[in-house]
Amino acid sequence: MLSAAQGKRHVMNAPKPLVLPSDVTGFARAAEMLRAGQLVAFPTETVYGLGADATNGPAVAKIFAAKGRPSFNPLIVHVSDIEHAQRLVKLSGKAIELAEHFWPGPLTFVAPLRCKEISALVTTGLKTLAVRVPAHPSAQAILADCPNGIAAPSANPSGRISPTTAAHVVSGLGAQIDAVLDGGSCSVGLESTILSVEEDEITLLRAGGLSAERITEVAGSALRPAPLGHVTAPGMLASHYAPNARLRLNAKSPMPEERWLGFGPDHFGGVTLSAQGDLTEAAANLFAVLHRLDAEGDTPIAVAPVPKTGLGLAINDRLTRAAARR
Ligand code: TXA
Ligand code: MG
């Protein structure tokens, strides 16, 4: 039997993060840890999020510390349904129409903050709050047990590639977080599309896992681009998603010293985002492929052109940031 001291030491040395299974026990434990102010990464259909109770200031502060995230970059609060979202923010009629159509799903609204309990660290003091209802069953199960809502950025060190598997989370954040719930690979693979909706005017703050075309179809009007030079989503820094290797975009073929990241059938002995040239498949593969190329070393990477339609808009956005000088 362990002595009390040994037992205590054993607990203190418990390996972090705890990897929780995607079942009722795992969901209950994840929710319990979140309610207790701990940091728990969990899967959503877009990417893994690093969660904390949205009303618990010290817990939210730990997110910024674990990620090395600039304190001026606000977080998205995840909730289980549109009613909960409406208690947190004031959604316009148009926003409600879109939410009813696309939630749960890869869409986030930035709207006027209404709830006083949300930690000011979440909004970084702004008068608006970002909210999303994720579709992933694990996220839904945990949210059902977290009535305060879960503040969660993507679960990667700030500026690095977003995680689409629990293994990505563990290798990026490791012991800085308390647990990760392993729900397999994310099906969408790109972060949510972020909109702000004022009256009937819809502004695209971040291209993401829901294409602008699909939103336009339902909204019946075009999306306004975010005002030029105005950083409406402070996280949209020029350099982000940075792999160790240099990326050269829109390449026709690799140069002798380059690895190849293709789109479509041309392999040049490298990898492809989608052999069929399918944008949905490419989106789902993008971050996992970048993580894999990262693990191989820092030999430069030539990237094939990806069409700028549908999800291709968000894929190009992420590739451009990954390729930016830093
Ligand atoms: O799919 C996603 O959106 C994932 C999953 C975990 O839900 N989350 C995610 O969070 O991508 P993050 O923190 O990596 O990106 C959130 C973006 C940042 O660019 C942030 O600046 C912006 O949302 N944002 C949050 N609150 C905002 C606000 N009040 N006004 C403008 N932008 C805001
Ligand atoms: Mg992120």
Coordinates of N, CA and C and ligand atoms in Angstrom, one line a residue, residues 42 44 46-50 67 69 72-76 78 106 108 110-111 122-123 126 128-130 132 134 152-156 162 190-194 205-206 232-236 240, ligand 1:
F42 N -11.1 19.8 -26.0 CA -12.1 18.9 -26.5 C -12.3 19.1 -28.0
T44 N -14.2 19.6 -31.5 CA -15.4 20.2 -32.2 C -15.2 19.7 -33.6
T46 N -14.8 21.5 -36.1 CA -13.8 22.3 -36.8 C -12.4 22.0 -36.4
V47 N -12.0 22.3 -35.2 CA -10.7 22.0 -34.7 C -10.9 21.7 -33.2
Y48 N -9.8 21.2 -32.5 CA -9.9 21.0 -31.0 C -9.9 22.4 -30.4
G49 N -10.7 22.5 -29.3 CA -10.7 23.8 -28.6 C -10.1 23.6 -27.2
L50 N -9.5 24.6 -26.7 CA -8.9 24.6 -25.3 C -9.9 25.3 -24.4
K67 N -1.5 29.0 -23.9 CA -1.3 29.2 -25.3 C -0.2 30.2 -25.7
R69 N -1.0 33.3 -25.6 CA -1.9 34.1 -26.5 C -1.9 35.5 -26.0
F72 N -4.9 40.7 -25.9 CA -5.9 41.5 -26.6 C -6.7 40.7 -27.6
N73 N -6.5 39.4 -27.6 CA -7.2 38.5 -28.6 C -8.3 37.8 -27.9
P74 N -9.6 38.2 -28.2 CA -10.8 37.6 -27.4 C -11.1 36.2 -27.8
L75 N -11.9 35.5 -27.0 CA -12.2 34.1 -27.2 C -13.6 33.9 -27.6
I76 N -13.9 32.7 -28.2 CA -15.3 32.3 -28.6 C -15.9 31.6 -27.4
H78 N -18.6 28.8 -26.3 CA -19.3 27.7 -26.9 C -20.5 27.4 -26.0
P106 N -20.2 25.0 -38.0 CA -19.0 25.7 -38.0 C -19.2 27.2 -38.3
T108 N -19.7 31.1 -36.3 CA -19.6 31.9 -35.0 C -20.1 33.3 -35.3
V110 N -20.3 37.3 -33.9 CA -19.8 38.3 -33.0 C -21.0 39.3 -32.8
A111 N -21.5 39.5 -31.6 CA -22.7 40.3 -31.4 C -22.6 41.0 -30.0
V122 N -12.5 37.1 -21.5 CA -13.0 36.4 -22.7 C -13.2 37.4 -23.8
T123 N -13.8 38.6 -23.5 CA -14.0 39.6 -24.5 C -12.8 40.6 -24.7
L126 N -14.0 44.1 -24.8 CA -14.9 44.6 -25.8 C -16.3 44.5 -25.4
T128 N -18.6 43.4 -27.4 CA -19.1 42.3 -28.2 C -18.6 41.0 -27.7
L129 N -19.3 39.9 -28.0 CA -18.8 38.6 -27.7 C -19.0 37.6 -28.9
A130 N -18.1 36.7 -29.0 CA -18.2 35.7 -30.1 C -18.9 34.4 -29.5
R132 N -20.7 30.4 -30.4 CA -20.9 29.3 -31.3 C -21.5 28.1 -30.7
P134 N -21.3 24.3 -31.3 CA -20.7 23.3 -32.1 C -21.5 22.1 -32.3
A152 N -13.3 28.9 -25.5 CA -12.3 28.0 -26.1 C -11.8 28.6 -27.4
P153 N -10.5 28.9 -27.4 CA -9.8 29.1 -28.6 C -9.3 27.8 -29.2
S154 N -8.7 27.7 -30.4 CA -8.1 26.5 -30.8 C -7.0 26.1 -29.9
A155 N -6.9 24.8 -29.7 CA -6.0 24.2 -28.7 C -4.5 24.0 -29.2
N156 N -3.9 25.1 -29.6 CA -2.6 25.1 -30.1 C -1.8 26.3 -29.5
S162 N -3.3 24.8 -36.0 CA -4.4 24.4 -35.2 C -4.5 22.8 -35.2
L190 N -11.2 23.1 -40.5 CA -10.9 24.5 -40.5 C -11.7 25.2 -39.4
E191 N -11.2 26.2 -38.8 CA -12.0 26.9 -37.8 C -13.3 27.5 -38.4
S192 N -14.2 27.8 -37.4 CA -15.5 28.3 -37.8 C -15.4 29.6 -38.6
T193 N -16.4 29.8 -39.5 CA -16.6 31.1 -40.2 C -17.1 32.1 -39.2
I194 N -16.5 33.3 -39.1 CA -17.0 34.3 -38.1 C -17.7 35.4 -38.8
L205 N -16.0 38.2 -40.9 CA -14.8 38.6 -40.2 C -13.7 37.6 -40.3
R206 N -14.0 36.3 -40.6 CA -13.0 35.3 -40.8 C -13.7 34.2 -41.7
T232 N -10.8 43.4 -37.4 CA -12.0 43.2 -36.6 C -11.9 41.9 -35.8
A233 N -11.2 40.9 -36.2 CA -10.9 39.7 -35.4 C -9.4 39.8 -35.1
P234 N -9.2 40.3 -33.8 CA -7.8 40.6 -33.5 C -6.8 39.4 -33.7
G235 N -7.4 38.2 -33.7 CA -6.6 37.0 -33.8 C -6.1 36.8 -35.3
M236 N -6.6 37.6 -36.2 CA -6.3 37.5 -37.6 C -5.0 38.1 -37.9
H240 N 0.4 33.2 -38.8 CA -0.3 32.3 -37.9 C -0.2 31.0 -38.5
Ligands
TXA1 O1 -13.8 26.7 -35.0 C1 -13.5 27.6 -34.2 O2 -13.9 28.7 -34.2 C2 -12.5 27.1 -33.0 C3 -13.3 26.1 -32.2 C4 -12.5 25.7 -31.0 O3 -14.5 26.6 -31.9 N1 -12.1 28.2 -32.3 C5 -11.2 29.2 -32.7 O4 -10.9 30.1 -31.8 O5 -10.8 29.2 -33.8 P1 -9.7 31.1 -31.9 O6 -9.5 31.8 -30.6 O7 -8.5 30.4 -32.4 O8 -10.2 32.2 -32.9 C6 -11.2 33.0 -32.6 C7 -11.2 34.3 -33.4 C8 -10.0 35.1 -33.1 O9 -9.5 35.6 -34.4 C9 -10.6 36.3 -32.3 O10 -9.9 37.5 -32.5 C10 -12.0 36.4 -32.9 O11 -12.4 35.0 -33.0 N2 -12.9 37.0 -31.9 C11 -13.4 36.6 -30.7 N3 -14.2 37.5 -30.1 C12 -14.3 38.5 -30.9 C13 -14.9 39.8 -30.9 N4 -15.7 40.1 -29.8 N5 -14.8 40.6 -31.9 C14 -14.0 40.3 -33.0 N6 -13.4 39.1 -33.1 C15 -13.5 38.2 -32.1

